[in-house]
Coordinates of C-alpha atoms in Angstrom, one line a residue:
X1 CA -0.1 0.1 -0.3
X2 CA 1.5 3.4 -1.0
X3 CA 1.5 5.8 1.9
X4 CA 0.9 8.8 0.1
X5 CA -2.3 7.2 -1.2
X6 CA -3.6 6.5 2.1
X7 CA -2.7 9.9 3.5
X8 CA -4.2 11.2 0.7
X9 CA -7.8 9.1 1.3
X10 CA -7.8 9.9 5.1
X11 CA -7.5 13.6 4.0
X12 CA -10.5 13.3 2.2
X13 CA -12.1 11.7 5.0
X14 CA -11.0 14.4 7.4
X15 CA -12.2 16.8 4.8
X16 CA -15.6 15.6 4.9
X17 CA -15.9 14.3 1.8
X18 CA -17.3 10.9 3.1
X19 CA -20.0 12.9 5.1
X20 CA -23.5 12.5 5.1
X21 CA -25.6 13.5 2.3
X22 CA -28.9 14.8 3.2
X23 CA -31.7 13.6 0.3
X24 CA -35.1 14.6 0.3
X25 CA -37.5 11.7 1.6
X26 CA -39.4 9.3 -1.3
X27 CA -41.9 6.9 -0.8
X28 CA -40.0 4.1 1.0
X29 CA -41.6 2.6 4.1
X30 CA -38.2 2.6 5.8
X31 CA -37.8 2.5 9.8
X32 CA -37.3 5.6 11.1
X33 CA -33.9 6.0 13.3
X34 CA -33.0 2.6 11.8
X35 CA -29.4 2.3 9.9
X36 CA -29.4 0.3 6.9
X37 CA -26.2 -0.8 5.3
X38 CA -26.3 -1.0 1.7
X39 CA -23.7 -1.7 -0.8
X40 CA -23.2 -1.3 -4.4
X41 CA -20.9 -3.5 -6.1
X42 CA -20.1 -2.2 -9.9
X43 CA -17.8 -2.8 -13.0
X44 CA -18.0 -1.4 -16.6
X45 CA -16.2 -1.6 -20.0
X46 CA -16.1 -5.5 -20.0
X47 CA -15.6 -5.4 -23.7
X48 CA -15.4 -9.4 -24.0
X49 CA -13.3 -10.0 -21.2
X50 CA -15.4 -13.0 -19.9
X51 CA -12.2 -15.5 -19.7
X52 CA -8.9 -14.6 -17.8
X53 CA -6.2 -13.3 -19.9
X54 CA -2.7 -15.5 -20.3
X55 CA -1.5 -14.4 -16.9
X56 CA -4.7 -15.2 -15.0
X57 CA -6.0 -11.7 -14.5
X58 CA -9.7 -10.9 -13.9
X59 CA -12.5 -12.9 -16.0
X60 CA -16.2 -13.6 -14.7
X61 CA -15.6 -17.0 -12.6
X62 CA -13.3 -15.3 -10.7
X63 CA -15.4 -12.1 -10.3
X64 CA -18.1 -14.3 -9.2
X65 CA -15.8 -15.6 -6.3
X66 CA -15.8 -11.7 -5.4
X67 CA -19.4 -10.8 -5.3
X68 CA -20.6 -13.8 -4.2
X69 CA -17.9 -13.3 -1.0
X70 CA -19.3 -9.6 -0.5
X71 CA -23.1 -10.7 -1.1
X72 CA -22.7 -13.3 1.6
X73 CA -20.8 -10.7 3.8
X74 CA -23.5 -8.2 3.3
X75 CA -26.5 -10.6 4.4
X76 CA -24.8 -11.7 7.4
X77 CA -24.7 -8.2 8.4
X78 CA -28.3 -7.5 7.6
X79 CA -27.4 -5.5 4.8
X80 CA -28.7 -5.0 1.3
X81 CA -26.5 -5.0 -2.2
X82 CA -26.8 -4.1 -5.6
X83 CA -24.7 -5.1 -8.5
X84 CA -24.5 -2.4 -11.4
X85 CA -22.7 -2.0 -14.7
X86 CA -21.9 0.9 -16.6
X87 CA -21.8 -0.9 -20.1
X88 CA -20.1 -1.7 -23.0
X89 CA -20.0 -5.5 -22.5
X90 CA -19.2 -6.1 -26.3
X91 CA -16.2 -5.5 -28.3
X92 CA -12.6 -6.7 -27.9
X93 CA -11.9 -10.3 -27.3
X94 CA -12.5 -12.4 -30.7
X95 CA -13.7 -15.3 -28.5
X96 CA -16.4 -13.2 -27.6
X97 CA -16.9 -11.1 -30.9
X98 CA -17.5 -14.2 -32.5
X99 CA -20.2 -15.3 -30.3
X100 CA -22.0 -11.9 -29.9
X101 CA -21.0 -11.8 -26.1
X102 CA -23.2 -14.8 -25.2
X103 CA -20.8 -15.8 -22.6
X104 CA -20.3 -12.5 -21.2
X105 CA -23.9 -11.7 -21.0
X106 CA -24.7 -15.1 -19.7
X107 CA -21.8 -14.7 -17.1
X108 CA -23.4 -11.9 -16.3
X109 CA -26.7 -13.2 -15.4
X110 CA -25.0 -16.2 -13.3
X111 CA -23.0 -13.6 -11.1
X112 CA -26.2 -11.6 -10.5
X113 CA -26.3 -8.3 -11.8
X114 CA -29.0 -6.2 -11.2
X115 CA -28.6 -3.6 -14.0
X116 CA -26.7 -2.3 -16.5
X117 CA -26.5 1.0 -18.5
X118 CA -26.3 0.9 -22.1
X119 CA -23.1 1.4 -23.5
X120 CA -21.8 2.7 -27.4
X121 CA -20.7 -0.5 -28.3
X122 CA -23.7 -2.3 -27.4
X123 CA -24.4 -1.0 -31.3
X124 CA -21.5 -2.3 -32.7
X125 CA -23.7 -5.1 -34.3
X126 CA -27.1 -4.6 -35.8
X127 CA -29.7 -4.3 -33.5
X128 CA -31.1 -7.5 -33.8
X129 CA -27.9 -8.9 -32.1
X130 CA -28.5 -6.2 -29.1
X131 CA -32.1 -7.5 -28.9
X132 CA -31.1 -11.0 -28.7
X133 CA -28.6 -10.1 -25.8
X134 CA -31.2 -8.5 -23.9
X135 CA -33.3 -11.7 -24.0
X136 CA -30.1 -14.0 -22.5
X137 CA -30.2 -11.6 -19.4
X138 CA -32.7 -11.4 -16.6
X139 CA -31.6 -8.1 -15.4
X140 CA -32.5 -4.9 -17.5
X141 CA -30.5 -2.8 -20.0
X142 CA -31.3 1.0 -18.9
X143 CA -30.9 4.2 -21.2
X144 CA -33.1 7.3 -20.6
X145 CA -31.7 9.2 -23.6
X146 CA -31.7 6.7 -26.6
X147 CA -34.8 6.9 -28.4
X148 CA -35.7 4.7 -31.5
X149 CA -38.8 6.0 -33.7
X150 CA -39.5 8.9 -31.3
X151 CA -39.7 6.4 -28.1
X152 CA -37.3 5.5 -25.7
X153 CA -35.2 2.4 -27.1
X154 CA -34.6 1.0 -23.3
X155 CA -36.1 1.2 -19.5
X156 CA -35.1 4.7 -18.4
X157 CA -34.6 3.2 -14.6
X158 CA -35.3 0.5 -12.6
X159 CA -36.6 0.5 -9.1
X160 CA -35.4 -1.3 -6.3
X161 CA -36.7 -1.8 -2.9
X162 CA -34.1 -2.8 -0.3
X163 CA -36.1 -3.2 3.0
X164 CA -38.3 -0.8 2.9
X165 CA -35.3 1.9 0.9
X166 CA -36.8 2.9 -2.6
X167 CA -33.6 2.9 -4.6
X168 CA -33.8 4.1 -8.3
X169 CA -31.5 3.3 -10.7
X170 CA -31.4 5.2 -14.2
X171 CA -29.5 4.7 -16.9
X172 CA -27.7 7.2 -19.4
X173 CA -25.5 6.8 -22.8
X174 CA -22.5 9.1 -24.0
X175 CA -24.3 11.2 -27.1
X176 CA -21.3 10.5 -28.8
X177 CA -22.6 7.2 -29.6
X178 CA -24.0 8.4 -32.7
X179 CA -20.5 9.4 -34.1
X180 CA -18.9 6.1 -32.7
X181 CA -20.9 3.7 -34.2
X182 CA -21.5 2.5 -37.9
X183 CA -24.5 5.0 -38.9
X184 CA -26.0 2.5 -41.0
X185 CA -26.7 0.5 -37.9
X186 CA -28.4 2.9 -35.8
X187 CA -31.3 4.3 -38.3
X188 CA -33.7 5.6 -36.8
X189 CA -32.1 5.7 -33.2
X190 CA -31.5 9.0 -31.8
X191 CA -29.0 9.7 -28.7
X192 CA -30.2 12.7 -26.7
X193 CA -28.5 14.9 -24.4
X194 CA -28.1 12.4 -21.2
X195 CA -27.6 15.6 -19.3
X196 CA -30.8 17.1 -20.6
X197 CA -33.0 13.9 -19.9
X198 CA -31.4 13.5 -16.5
X199 CA -32.6 16.8 -15.9
X200 CA -36.1 16.1 -16.3
X201 CA -36.0 12.6 -14.9
X202 CA -34.2 13.1 -11.5
X203 CA -36.8 15.5 -10.2
X204 CA -39.3 12.6 -10.8
X205 CA -37.2 10.0 -9.5
X206 CA -36.5 12.0 -6.4
X207 CA -40.4 12.1 -5.6
X208 CA -40.5 8.2 -5.8
X209 CA -37.1 7.0 -4.5
X210 CA -35.1 7.5 -1.1
X211 CA -31.4 7.0 -3.0
X212 CA -31.1 8.0 -6.9
X213 CA -28.1 6.3 -8.7
X214 CA -27.5 6.7 -12.0
X215 CA -25.6 3.9 -14.1
X216 CA -23.9 5.4 -17.2
X217 CA -21.5 5.1 -19.8
X218 CA -20.6 8.8 -20.1
X219 CA -16.7 8.8 -19.1
X220 CA -15.0 10.5 -15.9
X221 CA -13.2 13.9 -17.0
X222 CA -11.3 15.3 -14.2
X223 CA -13.0 18.7 -13.4
X224 CA -15.1 18.3 -16.2
X225 CA -12.3 18.9 -19.1
X226 CA -13.8 16.4 -21.4
X227 CA -12.2 17.6 -24.7
X228 CA -13.4 16.8 -27.8
X229 CA -15.6 14.1 -26.2
X230 CA -19.4 14.8 -25.2
X231 CA -19.7 16.0 -21.2
X232 CA -19.5 12.9 -19.2
X233 CA -20.2 12.6 -15.2
X234 CA -18.7 15.4 -13.5
X235 CA -20.3 17.6 -16.1
X236 CA -23.7 16.1 -15.0
X237 CA -23.3 15.9 -11.6
X238 CA -22.6 20.0 -11.5
X239 CA -25.7 20.4 -13.9
X240 CA -28.1 18.3 -12.3
X241 CA -29.0 18.4 -8.3
X242 CA -30.1 15.2 -6.7
X243 CA -28.4 12.2 -7.7
X244 CA -26.6 10.5 -4.8
X245 CA -24.3 8.0 -6.5
X246 CA -23.1 8.1 -10.4
X247 CA -21.7 4.6 -11.5
X248 CA -19.8 5.4 -14.6
X249 CA -17.9 3.7 -17.5
X250 CA -16.7 4.6 -21.1
X251 CA -13.4 6.6 -20.2
X252 CA -11.9 3.3 -18.9
X253 CA -10.1 4.5 -15.8
X254 CA -10.1 4.2 -12.1
X255 CA -11.8 6.9 -10.6
X256 CA -9.3 7.7 -7.8
X257 CA -8.9 11.2 -6.2
X258 CA -5.5 12.7 -5.2
X259 CA -7.4 15.7 -4.3
X260 CA -10.7 17.7 -5.3
X261 CA -10.9 17.5 -8.8
X262 CA -7.5 15.6 -9.4
X263 CA -7.6 12.4 -10.4
X264 CA -4.9 9.7 -9.5
X265 CA -4.3 8.8 -13.0
X266 CA -1.0 6.4 -11.7
X267 CA -3.5 4.7 -9.4
X268 CA -1.8 1.1 -8.1
X269 CA -3.9 -1.7 -7.3
X270 CA -4.9 -2.4 -3.9
X271 CA -4.3 1.0 -3.0
X272 CA -7.0 3.3 -1.0
X273 CA -8.8 4.5 -3.6
X274 CA -10.9 8.1 -2.8
X275 CA -14.1 8.5 -5.4
X276 CA -14.9 11.9 -6.8
X277 CA -17.4 14.0 -5.3
X278 CA -19.5 16.6 -7.5
X279 CA -22.5 18.5 -6.3
X280 CA -23.7 16.1 -3.8
X281 CA -23.0 13.0 -5.9
X282 CA -20.2 10.3 -5.7
X283 CA -18.9 9.3 -8.6
X284 CA -17.0 5.8 -9.1
X285 CA -15.6 4.1 -11.9
X286 CA -14.0 0.6 -11.7
X287 CA -11.1 0.8 -14.7
X288 CA -12.3 -1.7 -17.3
X289 CA -12.3 -5.2 -18.1
X290 CA -13.2 -6.4 -14.9
X291 CA -10.0 -5.7 -13.7
X292 CA -11.7 -4.8 -10.5
X293 CA -15.0 -4.8 -8.7
X294 CA -16.0 -1.5 -7.3
X295 CA -17.7 -1.5 -3.8
X296 CA -19.2 1.1 -2.0
X297 CA -20.5 0.6 1.2
X298 CA -23.4 3.1 2.4
X299 CA -25.3 3.8 5.6
X300 CA -28.6 4.9 4.8
X301 CA -30.8 6.3 8.1
X302 CA -33.9 8.9 8.1
X303 CA -33.9 10.0 4.6
X304 CA -29.8 10.5 4.8
X305 CA -26.9 9.1 2.8
X306 CA -23.5 8.3 4.2
X307 CA -20.7 6.9 2.1
X308 CA -18.5 4.6 5.1
X309 CA -16.2 3.2 3.0
X310 CA -15.3 2.7 -0.8
X311 CA -12.5 0.4 -2.2
X312 CA -11.4 -0.9 -5.4
X313 CA -11.1 -4.7 -5.2
X314 CA -8.3 -6.0 -7.7
X315 CA -9.3 -9.3 -9.3
X316 CA -6.1 -11.3 -9.7
X317 CA -4.0 -8.4 -11.1
X318 CA -0.5 -8.7 -11.2
X319 CA 3.0 -6.6 -11.6
X320 CA 5.9 -7.7 -13.2
X321 CA 9.1 -8.2 -10.8
X322 CA 12.6 -9.2 -11.0
X323 CA 13.4 -12.5 -9.7
X324 CA 17.2 -12.9 -7.9
X325 CA 18.2 -14.6 -11.0
X326 CA 17.6 -11.7 -13.0
X327 CA 14.9 -12.6 -14.5
X328 CA 11.3 -11.3 -14.4
X329 CA 8.3 -12.6 -13.6
X330 CA 4.5 -11.5 -13.0
X331 CA 2.9 -11.8 -8.9
X332 CA -0.5 -10.7 -7.7
X333 CA -0.7 -7.1 -5.8
X334 CA -3.3 -8.6 -3.5
X335 CA -4.3 -12.2 -2.9
X336 CA -5.6 -14.4 -5.2
X337 CA -9.0 -15.2 -6.1
X338 CA -10.3 -18.7 -6.9
X339 CA -12.3 -18.8 -9.7
X340 CA -16.0 -20.0 -9.3
X341 CA -15.7 -24.0 -10.9
X342 CA -19.2 -23.9 -11.8
X343 CA -19.1 -20.5 -13.9
X344 CA -15.6 -21.6 -15.2
X345 CA -17.1 -24.6 -16.6
X346 CA -20.0 -22.9 -18.1
X347 CA -17.6 -20.5 -20.0
X348 CA -15.1 -23.1 -21.0
X349 CA -17.3 -24.3 -23.7
X350 CA -17.5 -21.0 -25.3
X351 CA -13.8 -20.3 -24.8
X352 CA -13.1 -23.6 -26.2
X353 CA -15.2 -22.8 -29.3
X354 CA -13.7 -19.5 -29.8
X355 CA -10.1 -21.1 -29.4
X356 CA -11.0 -23.6 -32.1
X357 CA -11.8 -21.2 -34.8
X358 CA -9.1 -18.2 -33.9
X359 CA -6.0 -20.4 -33.3
X360 CA -5.0 -20.7 -36.9
X361 CA -1.5 -19.1 -37.9
X362 CA -1.7 -16.3 -40.1
X363 CA 1.9 -15.1 -40.5
X364 CA 4.9 -14.1 -38.6
X365 CA 6.5 -10.5 -37.3
X366 CA 10.1 -9.6 -36.6
X367 CA 8.7 -7.3 -33.8
X368 CA 5.6 -6.0 -32.2
X369 CA 3.6 -3.5 -34.2
X370 CA 2.2 -1.1 -31.8
X371 CA -1.4 -0.8 -31.6
X372 CA -1.9 0.0 -27.5
X373 CA -4.4 2.5 -26.7
X374 CA -2.6 4.9 -25.0
X375 CA 0.0 5.0 -28.2
X376 CA -1.9 4.8 -31.1
X377 CA -4.4 7.5 -30.0
X378 CA -1.6 10.3 -29.7
X379 CA 1.1 9.3 -32.2
X380 CA 2.0 7.6 -35.5
X381 CA 2.9 3.9 -34.8
X382 CA 4.1 0.9 -36.9
X383 CA 1.2 -0.6 -36.8
X384 CA -1.0 2.3 -38.1
X385 CA 1.3 2.5 -41.3
X386 CA 1.2 -1.3 -41.6
X387 CA -2.6 -1.2 -41.4
X388 CA -2.7 1.7 -43.9
X389 CA -0.4 -0.1 -46.5
X390 CA -2.9 -3.1 -46.1
X391 CA -6.0 -1.2 -46.9
X392 CA -3.8 0.6 -50.0
X393 CA -2.6 -2.6 -51.4
X394 CA -6.0 -4.2 -51.4
X395 CA -7.4 -0.9 -53.0
X396 CA -4.3 0.5 -55.1
X397 CA -5.1 3.3 -53.2
X398 CA -2.3 6.7 -53.1
X399 CA -2.8 6.9 -49.3
X400 CA -4.8 5.7 -46.2
X401 CA -6.1 7.4 -43.1
X402 CA -7.4 5.2 -40.4
X403 CA -8.9 6.5 -37.0
X404 CA -7.1 5.1 -34.2
X405 CA -10.0 4.4 -32.3
X406 CA -10.6 1.5 -34.9
X407 CA -7.3 -0.2 -34.1
X408 CA -7.9 -1.9 -30.8
X409 CA -4.7 -3.8 -30.1
X410 CA -0.8 -4.4 -30.9
X411 CA 0.2 -7.5 -33.2
X412 CA 2.8 -9.3 -31.4
X413 CA 6.4 -10.3 -32.6
X414 CA 6.6 -13.9 -33.4
X415 CA 3.8 -16.0 -34.8
X416 CA 0.9 -14.1 -35.6
X417 CA -2.7 -16.0 -35.5
X418 CA -6.2 -14.9 -36.7
X419 CA -7.2 -14.0 -33.1
X420 CA -4.3 -11.4 -32.7
X421 CA -5.7 -10.1 -36.2
X422 CA -8.9 -9.8 -34.8
X423 CA -8.0 -8.1 -31.7
X424 CA -6.8 -5.5 -33.6
X425 CA -9.8 -5.1 -35.5
X426 CA -12.7 -6.4 -33.9
X427 CA -15.8 -4.0 -35.3
X428 CA -16.3 -5.5 -38.7
X429 CA -15.6 -2.2 -40.5
X430 CA -15.6 -2.8 -44.2
X431 CA -13.0 -1.3 -46.4
X432 CA -13.8 1.6 -48.6
X433 CA -12.0 4.0 -51.0
X434 CA -12.7 7.4 -52.5
X435 CA -11.6 8.7 -55.7
X436 CA -11.3 12.3 -55.6
X437 CA -9.5 15.7 -56.9
X438 CA -6.3 17.2 -55.1
X439 CA -8.3 19.7 -53.5
X440 CA -10.6 17.3 -52.1
X441 CA -7.7 15.3 -50.9
X442 CA -6.6 18.1 -49.0
X443 CA -9.8 18.9 -47.3
X444 CA -10.0 15.4 -46.4
X445 CA -6.2 15.3 -44.9
X446 CA -7.0 19.1 -43.3
X447 CA -9.9 17.3 -41.5
X448 CA -8.0 14.2 -40.5
X449 CA -5.1 16.5 -39.1
X450 CA -7.8 18.6 -36.5
X451 CA -8.5 15.1 -35.0
X452 CA -7.3 15.7 -31.3
X453 CA -4.8 13.4 -30.1
X454 CA -6.1 11.2 -27.2
X455 CA -9.1 10.7 -28.9
X456 CA -10.4 7.6 -31.0
X457 CA -10.8 10.0 -34.0
X458 CA -6.9 10.8 -33.7
X459 CA -5.4 9.7 -37.6
X460 CA -3.0 7.3 -38.4
X461 CA -1.6 7.6 -41.9
X462 CA -0.1 5.6 -44.4
X463 CA 1.2 6.9 -48.1
X464 CA 1.6 10.2 -47.0
X465 CA 4.0 12.9 -46.1
X466 CA 2.3 15.8 -43.5
X467 CA 3.3 18.8 -41.4
X468 CA 0.5 19.7 -38.9
X469 CA 0.9 22.9 -37.0
X470 CA -1.3 23.6 -33.8
X471 CA -3.7 21.0 -35.4
X472 CA -3.3 22.4 -38.8
X473 CA -2.5 21.0 -42.0
X474 CA 0.7 23.1 -43.5
X475 CA 2.1 20.9 -45.9
X476 CA 1.1 17.3 -47.6
X477 CA 2.8 15.0 -50.2
X478 CA 1.6 11.9 -51.5
X479 CA 4.2 9.9 -53.4
X480 CA 6.9 12.2 -52.7
X481 CA 5.3 15.5 -54.1
X482 CA 3.1 17.8 -53.2
X483 CA -0.4 17.3 -53.8
X484 CA -1.8 18.5 -56.9
X485 CA -5.6 20.4 -56.8
X486 CA -6.4 18.8 -60.3
X487 CA -4.6 15.8 -60.1
X488 CA -6.9 12.4 -59.1
X489 CA -6.4 10.6 -55.8
X490 CA -7.7 7.4 -54.0
X491 CA -8.0 7.5 -50.3
X492 CA -8.4 4.4 -48.6
X493 CA -10.5 4.4 -45.2
X494 CA -13.3 2.6 -43.6
X495 CA -16.8 2.1 -43.7
X496 CA -17.1 3.5 -40.6
X497 CA -15.3 6.8 -41.5
X498 CA -16.9 6.9 -44.9
X499 CA -20.5 6.8 -42.5
X500 CA -19.0 10.1 -41.0
X501 CA -17.9 8.2 -37.6
X502 CA -15.9 10.0 -35.3
X503 CA -16.6 13.3 -37.1
X504 CA -15.0 12.3 -40.3
X505 CA -16.5 13.9 -43.5
X506 CA -18.9 12.1 -44.9
X507 CA -18.0 9.6 -47.8
X508 CA -20.8 7.7 -48.8
X509 CA -22.7 10.1 -51.0
X510 CA -19.6 11.1 -52.6
X511 CA -19.3 9.8 -56.7
X512 CA -16.1 8.5 -56.4
X513 CA -16.9 6.4 -53.3
X514 CA -16.6 2.5 -53.4
X515 CA -17.4 0.2 -50.5
X516 CA -15.5 -3.0 -51.5
X517 CA -17.2 -5.2 -49.2
X518 CA -13.9 -6.4 -47.7
X519 CA -14.2 -6.9 -44.0
X520 CA -11.2 -4.9 -42.3
X521 CA -9.9 -8.1 -40.4
X522 CA -9.6 -9.9 -43.6
X523 CA -7.8 -7.7 -45.2
X524 CA -5.3 -7.5 -42.8
X525 CA -5.0 -11.3 -42.2
X526 CA -4.4 -11.5 -45.8
X527 CA -1.9 -8.9 -45.8
X528 CA 0.3 -10.5 -42.8
X529 CA -0.2 -13.9 -44.7
X530 CA 1.2 -12.4 -47.9
X531 CA 4.4 -10.4 -46.5
X532 CA 5.4 -12.9 -44.1
X533 CA 7.9 -13.1 -42.8
X534 CA 7.2 -9.5 -41.9
X535 CA 10.0 -6.9 -40.9
X536 CA 8.7 -4.6 -38.6
X537 CA 11.4 -2.1 -38.9
X538 CA 10.0 -1.4 -42.4
X539 CA 6.8 0.2 -41.3
X540 CA 8.3 2.5 -38.7
X541 CA 6.9 6.3 -39.1
X542 CA 9.9 7.8 -39.6
X543 CA 8.7 11.3 -39.3
X544 CA 6.2 11.2 -42.3
X545 CA 3.8 13.0 -40.0
X546 CA 5.5 16.0 -38.0
X547 CA 3.2 17.6 -35.6
X548 CA 4.2 20.9 -34.2

């Protein structure tokens, strides 16, 4: 345990950040004077991680052990518990993606989730798949701000009676969803402002419930600095009075505060964690992938809610340490959690089925091609170049532009499997190209250059040499020559971008637009196979895109 974090958490306690929060009485039938112990467990941004990784970290079977243990503790103390998810169950691991996240939803159902927010990635596949996923679970998907043909597509909230204390759980989804998923798959669906919807709904819920919780998929941006992203939990809490707790997701970070409005982005598993608080509302988020189960222990008495304790419980997270012989090994941050045998057996059938389809060797790499989220969304990488060249080769394009949010993982050194390829491209977008004039090509590159580092829209390029100053394109070359306005050029992009995804210019109506129908993962797989063994150094960005 890091001493400075412990003292920070204690100082927050001393400052009254864990003090009672007065809430107007609702219509519950609780006993006057009685202290009700209410525990909220939470996770978010699961992204297909139903099975533990190669180091034995996370996975739903171990998560069930954690939840069952807490549930038993709470029951023994006469308390009550809810288990909530901040959404994004879909997309990220091939074994899950190929099976439409069935193991994940069915696994969550067996763990006993009470409700989940609808995440933007719930729309990665066609709506009929989402409707099937709803049938696999016995807990509600919640979102108050998603409308289909003018009517709410999901229940806006769920009501729970915890021994006479009424708890309302409202769901909200980022309004960035419309630009983050394939527009063709959300026709007739509108993502209204979650803050505006909450402002209308929260006063109603306060009349019905003693405690109001928002399960959201909006993101936590410290001090409300959301940049190019839609406003998140902090902004909502400041704008909407009356929320007791916000169980969040989307930004995929542990919300542990060093001080008021200052998040600890170097949080270490097992250290104390003080949640954010804005306008009377606690804000929590448990990083991603089931790495943690968040636990908030509350005490409710006579209409007042007090946070007694908060922690992030690591689910078999490990760190790399050096051994006496100079080698390295993985050791757990905290005590290892055994997997629930019954749930592991249930999930293994899905894992085996997925593995059988994914273990096929595609090719070989001399070194890693970098696609990690923290890198690819902020700077040019060799994987960005590699992917771009694969797209150019298939379409005979002059250059390629790729939104970095569409690249979800790296390609490892050594043997590359089909599974590795699908981890890079899990969304099933198709390859497209546009034949355009040089003037149009410059306009498109200018739009791509403006995409902010850190966002999924941030562009990776191939086949161009660019100089970008303050987000504005100053120079552009294709094939070693300045772009000629009257010359014709072909740009390779994906169907998501062509539809206006991530805020890129819509290209589908352009007379030079062609959707090849080739799935991006298949294009990448074929390129890897054709060029193996691949020398990774050939794809180094080498200053082709200079940002000043």
